[in-house]
Amino acid sequence: MMKIDLPKDFNAHLLFQYLRRSNDEISFTLEGESIFKLFFFDQKALLCKIEFKKQSLNIEVVVGQPTAEEEKCICKYVSEWFDLDTDLEPFYRIAEKDNILKPLTRQFRNLRIIRSPDLFEALCWSIIGQQINLTFAYQCKRRLIEQCNQSINYEGKKYYAFPTPAQILNIDDRLYRELKFSRQKVKYLRTVAEAIIDKNLSKKDLQNLSLAQAEARLISLQGIGQWSANYVLMRCLGNKDAFPIADVGLHNALKQQLKLDQKPTISEIREWSQAWKGWRAYATFYLWQSLL
DNA sequence: ATCCAGGCTCCTG
DNA sequence: CAGGAGCATGGA
């Protein structure tokens, strides 16, 4: 059993509300108050059960025998997933002086960005989510995960992990059509999978770059534009100032919050967001939350 | 039916 | 360099 201390006033309710938002999400499994997450270390499967206590979260490995090193990886993953290491106070100080963020930070107190710690998965999700609505995006992702079937059975239920780059490359064009992926997106997924396999792209490399450099590196990949790059920097790398400014969800949330009759322009958003400097990823996430 | 979804690339003038 | 088509499908 592993145990991780939670930050003061951790809001598990808002976390679960976010995790529950799609029935097609099968890269983890919710059962009551527990989260099940399947990890693969090469071919070795470890199924983890995560439970929240008052001051800590517990991780129990219910299938498989982890080494000390693997336990460390799992703890690191979970800490990043729920963004446990961020001090929210500076964000709330900024928010108190900002008319857009103030009500949101009161409504969603102690909400942390829910991250996507695996780089390949985060990139794939950003590609899948481009242009189409979220419901359809989640369906596509579910079909992809089921097709690759990186899974184990435990107590009569099936638990899935996100596919590896090699598995993504193994799916042929005809099959991708059946999964409802466009030709372009298949090309982009393959580009990203190859970059990871060839070790031209890694989370560690991106972490050693500045925000602007990391953004440029991501955008150099075919299929990753400004929105996707900033989405990945925010959700995977944990950069608190990454800002997917063209995001339609962001636009709709701002329209709703400010009771505008149409969506704001990019230049308006750029202006308002000056006040959020250093915390634009958090501002975005809280705005998204207002749409749930 | 038509338009828009957590965009991006490529082609045109 | 701005502007527009095309992509896949489903929900409003």
PDB file of C-alpha atoms (C1' of nucleotides) in Angstrom:
ATOM      1  CA  MET A   1       0.000   0.000   0.000  1.00  0.00           C
ATOM      2  CA  MET A   2       1.335   3.410  -1.006  1.00  0.00           C
ATOM      3  CA  LYS A   3       0.208   6.605   0.609  1.00  0.00           C
ATOM      4  CA  ILE A   4       0.481  10.191  -0.655  1.00  0.00           C
ATOM      5  CA  ASP A   5      -0.277  13.217   1.513  1.00  0.00           C
ATOM      6  CA  LEU A   6      -2.933  15.511   0.095  1.00  0.00           C
ATOM      7  CA  PRO A   7      -2.713  19.292   0.100  1.00  0.00           C
ATOM      8  CA  LYS A   8      -4.837  21.047   2.685  1.00  0.00           C
ATOM      9  CA  ASP A   9      -8.557  21.197   1.747  1.00  0.00           C
ATOM     10  CA  PHE A  10      -8.147  18.932  -1.264  1.00  0.00           C
ATOM     11  CA  ASN A  11     -11.460  18.902  -3.140  1.00  0.00           C
ATOM     12  CA  ALA A  12     -12.135  15.291  -4.090  1.00  0.00           C
ATOM     13  CA  HIS A  13     -15.745  16.100  -4.997  1.00  0.00           C
ATOM     14  CA  LEU A  14     -14.763  18.354  -7.899  1.00  0.00           C
ATOM     15  CA  LEU A  15     -12.130  15.851  -8.987  1.00  0.00           C
ATOM     16  CA  PHE A  16     -14.719  13.082  -9.247  1.00  0.00           C
ATOM     17  CA  GLN A  17     -17.164  15.390 -10.983  1.00  0.00           C
ATOM     18  CA  TYR A  18     -14.570  15.967 -13.683  1.00  0.00           C
ATOM     19  CA  LEU A  19     -13.529  12.306 -13.931  1.00  0.00           C
ATOM     20  CA  ARG A  20     -17.153  11.258 -14.337  1.00  0.00           C
ATOM     21  CA  ARG A  21     -17.856  13.535 -17.245  1.00  0.00           C
ATOM     22  CA  SER A  22     -17.888  10.859 -19.932  1.00  0.00           C
ATOM     23  CA  ASN A  23     -19.201   7.307 -19.854  1.00  0.00           C
ATOM     24  CA  ASP A  24     -16.876   6.542 -22.750  1.00  0.00           C
ATOM     25  CA  GLU A  25     -13.772   7.249 -20.668  1.00  0.00           C
ATOM     26  CA  ILE A  26     -12.141   3.865 -20.135  1.00  0.00           C
ATOM     27  CA  SER A  27      -8.471   4.781 -19.677  1.00  0.00           C
ATOM     28  CA  PHE A  28      -9.358   4.602 -15.989  1.00  0.00           C
ATOM     29  CA  THR A  29     -12.376   3.189 -14.160  1.00  0.00           C
ATOM     30  CA  LEU A  30     -14.500   4.692 -11.407  1.00  0.00           C
ATOM     31  CA  GLU A  31     -16.193   2.386  -8.938  1.00  0.00           C
ATOM     32  CA  GLY A  32     -17.936   4.174  -6.130  1.00  0.00           C
ATOM     33  CA  GLU A  33     -15.304   6.202  -4.326  1.00  0.00           C
ATOM     34  CA  SER A  34     -12.398   4.341  -5.910  1.00  0.00           C
ATOM     35  CA  ILE A  35     -10.408   4.986  -9.043  1.00  0.00           C
ATOM     36  CA  PHE A  36      -8.856   2.017 -10.824  1.00  0.00           C
ATOM     37  CA  LYS A  37      -5.894   2.690 -13.084  1.00  0.00           C
ATOM     38  CA  LEU A  38      -4.022   0.100 -15.095  1.00  0.00           C
ATOM     39  CA  PHE A  39      -0.282   0.636 -15.645  1.00  0.00           C
ATOM     40  CA  PHE A  40       1.990  -1.301 -17.947  1.00  0.00           C
ATOM     41  CA  PHE A  41       5.735  -1.472 -17.381  1.00  0.00           C
ATOM     42  CA  ASP A  42       6.756  -3.173 -20.617  1.00  0.00           C
ATOM     43  CA  GLN A  43       4.574  -6.292 -20.578  1.00  0.00           C
ATOM     44  CA  LYS A  44       4.002  -6.257 -16.833  1.00  0.00           C
ATOM     45  CA  ALA A  45       0.518  -5.127 -15.784  1.00  0.00           C
ATOM     46  CA  LEU A  46      -0.151  -3.427 -12.465  1.00  0.00           C
ATOM     47  CA  LEU A  47      -3.725  -2.560 -11.585  1.00  0.00           C
ATOM     48  CA  CYS A  48      -3.994   0.158  -8.940  1.00  0.00           C
ATOM     49  CA  LYS A  49      -6.922   1.088  -6.759  1.00  0.00           C
ATOM     50  CA  ILE A  50      -6.841   4.693  -5.563  1.00  0.00           C
ATOM     51  CA  GLU A  51      -8.897   5.806  -2.580  1.00  0.00           C
ATOM     52  CA  PHE A  52      -9.181   9.177  -0.900  1.00  0.00           C
ATOM     53  CA  LYS A  53      -8.953   9.667   2.845  1.00  0.00           C
ATOM     54  CA  LYS A  54      -9.124  12.967   4.687  1.00  0.00           C
ATOM     55  CA  GLN A  55      -5.446  13.911   4.531  1.00  0.00           C
ATOM     56  CA  SER A  56      -4.068  11.417   2.066  1.00  0.00           C
ATOM     57  CA  LEU A  57      -4.760   9.131  -0.826  1.00  0.00           C
ATOM     58  CA  ASN A  58      -3.967   5.427  -0.777  1.00  0.00           C
ATOM     59  CA  ILE A  59      -2.817   3.402  -3.740  1.00  0.00           C
ATOM     60  CA  GLU A  60      -3.251  -0.321  -3.508  1.00  0.00           C
ATOM     61  CA  VAL A  61      -1.855  -2.541  -6.228  1.00  0.00           C
ATOM     62  CA  VAL A  62      -4.571  -5.175  -6.578  1.00  0.00           C
ATOM     63  CA  VAL A  63      -3.023  -7.044  -9.515  1.00  0.00           C
ATOM     64  CA  GLY A  64       0.732  -7.581  -9.973  1.00  0.00           C
ATOM     65  CA  GLN A  65       3.839  -7.179  -7.847  1.00  0.00           C
ATOM     66  CA  PRO A  66       5.493  -3.775  -8.282  1.00  0.00           C
ATOM     67  CA  THR A  67       9.196  -3.223  -7.701  1.00  0.00           C
ATOM     68  CA  ALA A  68      10.263  -0.270  -5.557  1.00  0.00           C
ATOM     69  CA  GLU A  69      11.113   1.617  -8.725  1.00  0.00           C
ATOM     70  CA  GLU A  70       7.679   0.949 -10.231  1.00  0.00           C
ATOM     71  CA  GLU A  71       5.968   2.080  -7.055  1.00  0.00           C
ATOM     72  CA  LYS A  72       7.874   5.325  -7.318  1.00  0.00           C
ATOM     73  CA  CYS A  73       6.716   5.798 -10.909  1.00  0.00           C
ATOM     74  CA  ILE A  74       3.114   5.163  -9.919  1.00  0.00           C
ATOM     75  CA  CYS A  75       3.247   7.684  -7.073  1.00  0.00           C
ATOM     76  CA  LYS A  76       4.800  10.258  -9.371  1.00  0.00           C
ATOM     77  CA  TYR A  77       2.099   9.621 -11.972  1.00  0.00           C
ATOM     78  CA  VAL A  78      -0.730  10.034  -9.461  1.00  0.00           C
ATOM     79  CA  SER A  79       0.807  13.205  -7.957  1.00  0.00           C
ATOM     80  CA  GLU A  80       0.949  14.717 -11.427  1.00  0.00           C
ATOM     81  CA  TRP A  81      -2.479  13.415 -12.425  1.00  0.00           C
ATOM     82  CA  PHE A  82      -4.157  15.357  -9.625  1.00  0.00           C
ATOM     83  CA  ASP A  83      -1.601  18.178  -9.591  1.00  0.00           C
ATOM     84  CA  LEU A  84      -0.921  17.712  -5.893  1.00  0.00           C
ATOM     85  CA  ASP A  85       2.289  19.771  -5.759  1.00  0.00           C
ATOM     86  CA  THR A  86       0.832  23.121  -6.812  1.00  0.00           C
ATOM     87  CA  ASP A  87       0.325  25.874  -4.250  1.00  0.00           C
ATOM     88  CA  LEU A  88      -2.970  27.513  -5.245  1.00  0.00           C
ATOM     89  CA  GLU A  89      -2.588  30.617  -3.080  1.00  0.00           C
ATOM     90  CA  PRO A  90      -0.840  32.800  -5.700  1.00  0.00           C
ATOM     91  CA  PHE A  91      -3.575  31.938  -8.198  1.00  0.00           C
ATOM     92  CA  TYR A  92      -6.295  32.882  -5.741  1.00  0.00           C
ATOM     93  CA  ARG A  93      -4.567  36.178  -4.959  1.00  0.00           C
ATOM     94  CA  ILE A  94      -4.617  37.050  -8.664  1.00  0.00           C
ATOM     95  CA  ALA A  95      -8.211  35.874  -8.984  1.00  0.00           C
ATOM     96  CA  GLU A  96      -9.434  38.123  -6.179  1.00  0.00           C
ATOM     97  CA  LYS A  97      -8.467  41.132  -8.279  1.00  0.00           C
ATOM     98  CA  ASP A  98     -10.018  39.803 -11.481  1.00  0.00           C
ATOM     99  CA  ASN A  99     -13.716  40.030 -12.281  1.00  0.00           C
ATOM    100  CA  ILE A 100     -13.732  36.948 -14.490  1.00  0.00           C
ATOM    101  CA  LEU A 101     -11.828  34.607 -12.181  1.00  0.00           C
ATOM    102  CA  LYS A 102     -13.158  35.796  -8.845  1.00  0.00           C
ATOM    103  CA  PRO A 103     -16.548  34.055  -8.951  1.00  0.00           C
ATOM    104  CA  LEU A 104     -15.025  30.926 -10.499  1.00  0.00           C
ATOM    105  CA  THR A 105     -12.370  30.479  -7.837  1.00  0.00           C
ATOM    106  CA  ARG A 106     -15.064  30.778  -5.177  1.00  0.00           C
ATOM    107  CA  GLN A 107     -17.355  28.340  -6.921  1.00  0.00           C
ATOM    108  CA  PHE A 108     -14.621  25.769  -7.571  1.00  0.00           C
ATOM    109  CA  ARG A 109     -12.483  26.283  -4.476  1.00  0.00           C
ATOM    110  CA  ASN A 110      -9.524  23.931  -4.249  1.00  0.00           C
ATOM    111  CA  LEU A 111     -10.058  22.471  -7.686  1.00  0.00           C
ATOM    112  CA  ARG A 112      -6.730  21.435  -9.180  1.00  0.00           C
ATOM    113  CA  ILE A 113      -6.012  20.912 -12.847  1.00  0.00           C
ATOM    114  CA  ILE A 114      -6.605  17.292 -13.654  1.00  0.00           C
ATOM    115  CA  ARG A 115      -3.647  16.347 -15.742  1.00  0.00           C
ATOM    116  CA  SER A 116      -2.764  13.672 -18.239  1.00  0.00           C
ATOM    117  CA  PRO A 117       0.774  12.686 -17.196  1.00  0.00           C
ATOM    118  CA  ASP A 118       1.576  10.412 -20.129  1.00  0.00           C
ATOM    119  CA  LEU A 119       2.941  12.435 -23.051  1.00  0.00           C
ATOM    120  CA  PHE A 120       1.845  10.068 -25.796  1.00  0.00           C
ATOM    121  CA  GLU A 121      -1.673   9.787 -24.422  1.00  0.00           C
ATOM    122  CA  ALA A 122      -1.950  13.560 -23.998  1.00  0.00           C
ATOM    123  CA  LEU A 123      -0.795  14.179 -27.570  1.00  0.00           C
ATOM    124  CA  CYS A 124      -3.182  11.559 -28.966  1.00  0.00           C
ATOM    125  CA  TRP A 125      -6.075  13.030 -27.023  1.00  0.00           C
ATOM    126  CA  SER A 126      -5.311  16.522 -28.283  1.00  0.00           C
ATOM    127  CA  ILE A 127      -5.318  15.199 -31.853  1.00  0.00           C
ATOM    128  CA  ILE A 128      -8.518  13.208 -31.373  1.00  0.00           C
ATOM    129  CA  GLY A 129     -10.257  16.210 -29.823  1.00  0.00           C
ATOM    130  CA  GLN A 130      -9.455  18.595 -32.659  1.00  0.00           C
ATOM    131  CA  GLN A 131     -12.521  20.159 -34.251  1.00  0.00           C
ATOM    132  CA  ILE A 132     -15.080  17.520 -33.218  1.00  0.00           C
ATOM    133  CA  ASN A 133     -17.387  17.679 -30.212  1.00  0.00           C
ATOM    134  CA  LEU A 134     -16.289  16.075 -26.948  1.00  0.00           C
ATOM    135  CA  THR A 135     -18.897  13.334 -27.025  1.00  0.00           C
ATOM    136  CA  PHE A 136     -17.678  12.121 -30.383  1.00  0.00           C
ATOM    137  CA  ALA A 137     -14.046  12.547 -29.302  1.00  0.00           C
ATOM    138  CA  TYR A 138     -14.572  10.318 -26.270  1.00  0.00           C
ATOM    139  CA  GLN A 139     -16.274   7.719 -28.466  1.00  0.00           C
ATOM    140  CA  CYS A 140     -13.306   7.702 -30.838  1.00  0.00           C
ATOM    141  CA  LYS A 141     -10.880   7.352 -27.965  1.00  0.00           C
ATOM    142  CA  ARG A 142     -12.873   4.496 -26.444  1.00  0.00           C
ATOM    143  CA  ARG A 143     -12.954   2.633 -29.765  1.00  0.00           C
ATOM    144  CA  LEU A 144      -9.200   3.110 -30.128  1.00  0.00           C
ATOM    145  CA  ILE A 145      -8.493   1.775 -26.625  1.00  0.00           C
ATOM    146  CA  GLU A 146     -10.819  -1.193 -27.105  1.00  0.00           C
ATOM    147  CA  GLN A 147      -9.272  -1.995 -30.467  1.00  0.00           C
ATOM    148  CA  CYS A 148      -5.747  -2.155 -29.010  1.00  0.00           C
ATOM    149  CA  ASN A 149      -7.079  -4.057 -26.019  1.00  0.00           C
ATOM    150  CA  GLN A 150      -4.207  -3.341 -23.651  1.00  0.00           C
ATOM    151  CA  SER A 151      -6.202  -4.769 -20.752  1.00  0.00           C
ATOM    152  CA  ILE A 152      -6.570  -7.226 -17.900  1.00  0.00           C
ATOM    153  CA  ASN A 153      -9.553  -8.818 -16.179  1.00  0.00           C
ATOM    154  CA  TYR A 154     -10.050  -8.448 -12.466  1.00  0.00           C
ATOM    155  CA  GLU A 155     -13.029  -9.692 -10.485  1.00  0.00           C
ATOM    156  CA  GLY A 156     -15.147 -10.079 -13.590  1.00  0.00           C
ATOM    157  CA  LYS A 157     -14.412  -6.621 -15.002  1.00  0.00           C
ATOM    158  CA  LYS A 158     -12.109  -5.436 -17.741  1.00  0.00           C
ATOM    159  CA  TYR A 159      -9.588  -2.658 -17.146  1.00  0.00           C
ATOM    160  CA  TYR A 160      -7.838  -0.869 -19.994  1.00  0.00           C
ATOM    161  CA  ALA A 161      -4.617   1.062 -20.427  1.00  0.00           C
ATOM    162  CA  PHE A 162      -4.043   3.556 -23.221  1.00  0.00           C
ATOM    163  CA  PRO A 163      -2.364   1.988 -26.292  1.00  0.00           C
ATOM    164  CA  THR A 164       1.383   2.153 -26.816  1.00  0.00           C
ATOM    165  CA  PRO A 165       2.870   3.992 -29.829  1.00  0.00           C
ATOM    166  CA  ALA A 166       3.633   0.617 -31.428  1.00  0.00           C
ATOM    167  CA  GLN A 167       0.002  -0.457 -31.123  1.00  0.00           C
ATOM    168  CA  ILE A 168      -1.197   2.785 -32.702  1.00  0.00           C
ATOM    169  CA  LEU A 169       1.141   2.145 -35.644  1.00  0.00           C
ATOM    170  CA  ASN A 170      -0.193  -1.395 -35.990  1.00  0.00           C
ATOM    171  CA  ILE A 171      -3.720  -0.310 -36.878  1.00  0.00           C
ATOM    172  CA  ASP A 172      -4.258  -0.114 -40.639  1.00  0.00           C
ATOM    173  CA  ASP A 173      -6.142   2.588 -42.550  1.00  0.00           C
ATOM    174  CA  ARG A 174      -9.254   0.494 -43.102  1.00  0.00           C
ATOM    175  CA  LEU A 175      -9.584  -0.204 -39.396  1.00  0.00           C
ATOM    176  CA  TYR A 176      -9.089   3.457 -38.511  1.00  0.00           C
ATOM    177  CA  ARG A 177     -12.011   4.290 -40.810  1.00  0.00           C
ATOM    178  CA  GLU A 178     -14.176   1.869 -38.832  1.00  0.00           C
ATOM    179  CA  LEU A 179     -13.085   3.587 -35.633  1.00  0.00           C
ATOM    180  CA  LYS A 180     -14.301   6.868 -37.266  1.00  0.00           C
ATOM    181  CA  PHE A 181     -10.893   8.521 -37.458  1.00  0.00           C
ATOM    182  CA  SER A 182     -10.273  10.944 -40.325  1.00  0.00           C
ATOM    183  CA  ARG A 183      -7.320  10.299 -42.640  1.00  0.00           C
ATOM    184  CA  GLN A 184      -5.541  13.411 -41.408  1.00  0.00           C
ATOM    185  CA  LYS A 185      -5.828  12.439 -37.775  1.00  0.00           C
ATOM    186  CA  VAL A 186      -4.424   8.989 -38.484  1.00  0.00           C
ATOM    187  CA  LYS A 187      -1.410  10.628 -40.097  1.00  0.00           C
ATOM    188  CA  TYR A 188      -0.947  12.880 -37.076  1.00  0.00           C
ATOM    189  CA  LEU A 189      -1.245   9.975 -34.614  1.00  0.00           C
ATOM    190  CA  ARG A 190       1.379   8.060 -36.571  1.00  0.00           C
ATOM    191  CA  THR A 191       3.702  11.061 -36.666  1.00  0.00           C
ATOM    192  CA  VAL A 192       3.558  11.364 -32.886  1.00  0.00           C
ATOM    193  CA  ALA A 193       3.908   7.604 -32.321  1.00  0.00           C
ATOM    194  CA  GLU A 194       7.000   7.480 -34.524  1.00  0.00           C
ATOM    195  CA  ALA A 195       8.587  10.484 -32.845  1.00  0.00           C
ATOM    196  CA  ILE A 196       8.203   8.795 -29.459  1.00  0.00           C
ATOM    197  CA  ILE A 197       9.479   5.429 -30.650  1.00  0.00           C
ATOM    198  CA  ASP A 198      12.479   7.064 -32.326  1.00  0.00           C
ATOM    199  CA  LYS A 199      13.148   8.964 -29.095  1.00  0.00           C
ATOM    200  CA  ASN A 200      12.994  12.293 -30.919  1.00  0.00           C
ATOM    201  CA  LEU A 201      10.339  13.367 -28.453  1.00  0.00           C
ATOM    202  CA  SER A 202      10.082  12.771 -24.733  1.00  0.00           C
ATOM    203  CA  LYS A 203       8.543  14.371 -21.709  1.00  0.00           C
ATOM    204  CA  LYS A 204      11.959  14.761 -20.137  1.00  0.00           C
ATOM    205  CA  ASP A 205      13.290  16.661 -23.173  1.00  0.00           C
ATOM    206  CA  LEU A 206      10.293  19.009 -23.158  1.00  0.00           C
ATOM    207  CA  GLN A 207      10.700  19.661 -19.438  1.00  0.00           C
ATOM    208  CA  ASN A 208      14.195  20.957 -20.068  1.00  0.00           C
ATOM    209  CA  LEU A 209      12.925  23.617 -22.468  1.00  0.00           C
ATOM    210  CA  SER A 210      11.345  27.002 -21.833  1.00  0.00           C
ATOM    211  CA  LEU A 211       7.614  27.321 -22.440  1.00  0.00           C
ATOM    212  CA  ALA A 212       8.190  28.990 -25.815  1.00  0.00           C
ATOM    213  CA  GLN A 213      10.789  26.405 -26.867  1.00  0.00           C
ATOM    214  CA  ALA A 214       8.626  23.468 -25.803  1.00  0.00           C
ATOM    215  CA  GLU A 215       5.665  24.972 -27.645  1.00  0.00           C
ATOM    216  CA  ALA A 216       7.755  25.353 -30.809  1.00  0.00           C
ATOM    217  CA  ARG A 217       9.039  21.769 -30.527  1.00  0.00           C
ATOM    218  CA  LEU A 218       5.504  20.423 -30.243  1.00  0.00           C
ATOM    219  CA  ILE A 219       4.212  22.575 -33.100  1.00  0.00           C
ATOM    220  CA  SER A 220       6.996  21.221 -35.329  1.00  0.00           C
ATOM    221  CA  LEU A 221       5.121  17.908 -35.272  1.00  0.00           C
ATOM    222  CA  GLN A 222       2.626  17.555 -38.081  1.00  0.00           C
ATOM    223  CA  GLY A 223      -0.881  17.778 -36.656  1.00  0.00           C
ATOM    224  CA  ILE A 224       0.101  19.703 -33.539  1.00  0.00           C
ATOM    225  CA  GLY A 225      -0.812  23.374 -33.789  1.00  0.00           C
ATOM    226  CA  GLN A 226      -0.859  26.144 -31.231  1.00  0.00           C
ATOM    227  CA  TRP A 227      -3.963  24.836 -29.507  1.00  0.00           C
ATOM    228  CA  SER A 228      -2.701  21.245 -29.188  1.00  0.00           C
ATOM    229  CA  ALA A 229       0.769  22.318 -28.069  1.00  0.00           C
ATOM    230  CA  ASN A 230      -0.606  24.477 -25.284  1.00  0.00           C
ATOM    231  CA  TYR A 231      -3.148  21.847 -24.360  1.00  0.00           C
ATOM    232  CA  VAL A 232      -0.349  19.309 -23.890  1.00  0.00           C
ATOM    233  CA  LEU A 233       1.859  21.778 -22.021  1.00  0.00           C
ATOM    234  CA  MET A 234      -1.017  22.433 -19.666  1.00  0.00           C
ATOM    235  CA  ARG A 235      -2.433  18.931 -19.212  1.00  0.00           C
ATOM    236  CA  CYS A 236       0.735  16.863 -19.439  1.00  0.00           C
ATOM    237  CA  LEU A 237       3.760  19.014 -18.613  1.00  0.00           C
ATOM    238  CA  GLY A 238       1.887  20.900 -15.908  1.00  0.00           C
ATOM    239  CA  ASN A 239       2.871  24.339 -17.132  1.00  0.00           C
ATOM    240  CA  LYS A 240       0.625  26.725 -15.243  1.00  0.00           C
ATOM    241  CA  ASP A 241       0.875  29.469 -17.857  1.00  0.00           C
ATOM    242  CA  ALA A 242       0.210  27.404 -20.992  1.00  0.00           C
ATOM    243  CA  PHE A 243      -2.783  28.911 -22.747  1.00  0.00           C
ATOM    244  CA  PRO A 244      -4.818  27.334 -25.568  1.00  0.00           C
ATOM    245  CA  ILE A 245      -6.247  30.720 -26.507  1.00  0.00           C
ATOM    246  CA  ALA A 246      -8.172  29.477 -29.561  1.00  0.00           C
ATOM    247  CA  ASP A 247     -10.088  26.872 -27.558  1.00  0.00           C
ATOM    248  CA  VAL A 248     -13.834  26.972 -28.260  1.00  0.00           C
ATOM    249  CA  GLY A 249     -14.641  25.776 -24.774  1.00  0.00           C
ATOM    250  CA  LEU A 250     -12.709  28.721 -23.395  1.00  0.00           C
ATOM    251  CA  HIS A 251     -14.609  31.065 -25.719  1.00  0.00           C
ATOM    252  CA  ASN A 252     -17.988  29.656 -24.759  1.00  0.00           C
ATOM    253  CA  ALA A 253     -17.160  29.819 -21.065  1.00  0.00           C
ATOM    254  CA  LEU A 254     -16.119  33.465 -21.345  1.00  0.00           C
ATOM    255  CA  LYS A 255     -19.246  34.281 -23.320  1.00  0.00           C
ATOM    256  CA  GLN A 256     -21.373  32.671 -20.640  1.00  0.00           C
ATOM    257  CA  GLN A 257     -19.529  34.173 -17.678  1.00  0.00           C
ATOM    258  CA  LEU A 258     -19.587  37.693 -19.102  1.00  0.00           C
ATOM    259  CA  LYS A 259     -23.115  37.301 -20.505  1.00  0.00           C
ATOM    260  CA  LEU A 260     -21.965  38.346 -23.968  1.00  0.00           C
ATOM    261  CA  ASP A 261     -24.254  37.872 -26.958  1.00  0.00           C
ATOM    262  CA  GLN A 262     -21.411  36.482 -29.017  1.00  0.00           C
ATOM    263  CA  LYS A 263     -18.095  34.802 -28.410  1.00  0.00           C
ATOM    264  CA  PRO A 264     -15.204  37.116 -27.566  1.00  0.00           C
ATOM    265  CA  THR A 265     -12.440  37.767 -30.088  1.00  0.00           C
ATOM    266  CA  ILE A 266      -8.916  36.463 -29.684  1.00  0.00           C
ATOM    267  CA  SER A 267      -7.570  39.951 -29.097  1.00  0.00           C
ATOM    268  CA  GLU A 268     -10.107  40.583 -26.346  1.00  0.00           C
ATOM    269  CA  ILE A 269      -9.130  37.340 -24.666  1.00  0.00           C
ATOM    270  CA  ARG A 270      -5.455  38.167 -25.031  1.00  0.00           C
ATOM    271  CA  GLU A 271      -6.085  41.454 -23.289  1.00  0.00           C
ATOM    272  CA  TRP A 272      -8.143  40.028 -20.411  1.00  0.00           C
ATOM    273  CA  SER A 273      -5.658  37.213 -19.892  1.00  0.00           C
ATOM    274  CA  GLN A 274      -2.796  39.617 -19.206  1.00  0.00           C
ATOM    275  CA  ALA A 275      -4.073  39.707 -15.648  1.00  0.00           C
ATOM    276  CA  TRP A 276      -3.772  35.927 -15.382  1.00  0.00           C
ATOM    277  CA  LYS A 277      -0.084  35.799 -16.296  1.00  0.00           C
ATOM    278  CA  GLY A 278       1.651  32.841 -14.735  1.00  0.00           C
ATOM    279  CA  TRP A 279      -1.689  31.106 -14.206  1.00  0.00           C
ATOM    280  CA  ARG A 280      -3.387  31.099 -17.577  1.00  0.00           C
ATOM    281  CA  ALA A 281      -3.630  27.292 -17.612  1.00  0.00           C
ATOM    282  CA  TYR A 282      -5.438  27.384 -14.302  1.00  0.00           C
ATOM    283  CA  ALA A 283      -7.702  30.174 -15.512  1.00  0.00           C
ATOM    284  CA  THR A 284      -8.554  28.067 -18.557  1.00  0.00           C
ATOM    285  CA  PHE A 285      -9.287  24.997 -16.472  1.00  0.00           C
ATOM    286  CA  TYR A 286     -11.589  26.877 -14.120  1.00  0.00           C
ATOM    287  CA  LEU A 287     -13.399  28.360 -17.114  1.00  0.00           C
ATOM    288  CA  TRP A 288     -13.834  24.895 -18.596  1.00  0.00           C
ATOM    289  CA  GLN A 289     -15.212  23.710 -15.296  1.00  0.00           C
ATOM    290  CA  SER A 290     -17.949  26.357 -15.524  1.00  0.00           C
ATOM    291  CA  LEU A 291     -19.285  24.551 -18.605  1.00  0.00           C
ATOM    292  CA  LEU A 292     -19.868  21.186 -16.900  1.00  0.00           C
TER     293      LEU A 292
ATOM    294  C1'  DA B   1     -31.820  20.603 -42.619  1.00  0.00           C
ATOM    295  C1'  DT B   2     -27.884  23.269 -41.231  1.00  0.00           C
ATOM    296  C1'  DC B   3     -24.352  24.473 -38.110  1.00  0.00           C
ATOM    297  C1'  DC B   4     -20.990  23.755 -34.820  1.00  0.00           C
ATOM    298  C1'  DA B   5     -17.983  20.788 -32.044  1.00  0.00           C
ATOM    299  C1'  DG B   6     -11.759  21.226 -26.692  1.00  0.00           C
ATOM    300  C1'  DG B   7      -8.148  22.395 -34.997  1.00  0.00           C
ATOM    301  C1'  DC B   8      -4.913  21.600 -38.491  1.00  0.00           C
ATOM    302  C1'  DT B   9      -3.004  21.333 -43.024  1.00  0.00           C
ATOM    303  C1'  DC B  10      -2.967  22.488 -47.602  1.00  0.00           C
ATOM    304  C1'  DC B  11      -4.318  25.091 -51.483  1.00  0.00           C
ATOM    305  C1'  DT B  12      -5.495  29.414 -53.709  1.00  0.00           C
ATOM    306  C1'  DG B  13      -5.145  34.409 -55.136  1.00  0.00           C
TER     307       DG B  13
ATOM    308  C1'  DC C   1       0.004  36.481 -45.972  1.00  0.00           C
ATOM    309  C1'  DA C   2      -5.249  36.188 -45.579  1.00  0.00           C
ATOM    310  C1'  DG C   3      -8.990  33.258 -46.645  1.00  0.00           C
ATOM    311  C1'  DG C   4     -11.320  29.004 -47.507  1.00  0.00           C
ATOM    312  C1'  DA C   5     -12.042  23.923 -48.246  1.00  0.00           C
ATOM    313  C1'  DG C   6     -11.903  19.484 -46.319  1.00  0.00           C
ATOM    314  C1'  DC C   7     -12.036  16.235 -42.741  1.00  0.00           C
ATOM    315  C1'  DA C   8     -15.452  12.510 -39.626  1.00  0.00           C
ATOM    316  C1'  DT C   9     -19.550  12.214 -37.030  1.00  0.00           C
ATOM    317  C1'  DG C  10     -23.316  13.462 -33.894  1.00  0.00           C
ATOM    318  C1'  DG C  11     -26.052  16.539 -31.270  1.00  0.00           C
ATOM    319  C1'  DA C  12     -28.720  20.806 -31.046  1.00  0.00           C
TER     320       DA C  12
END
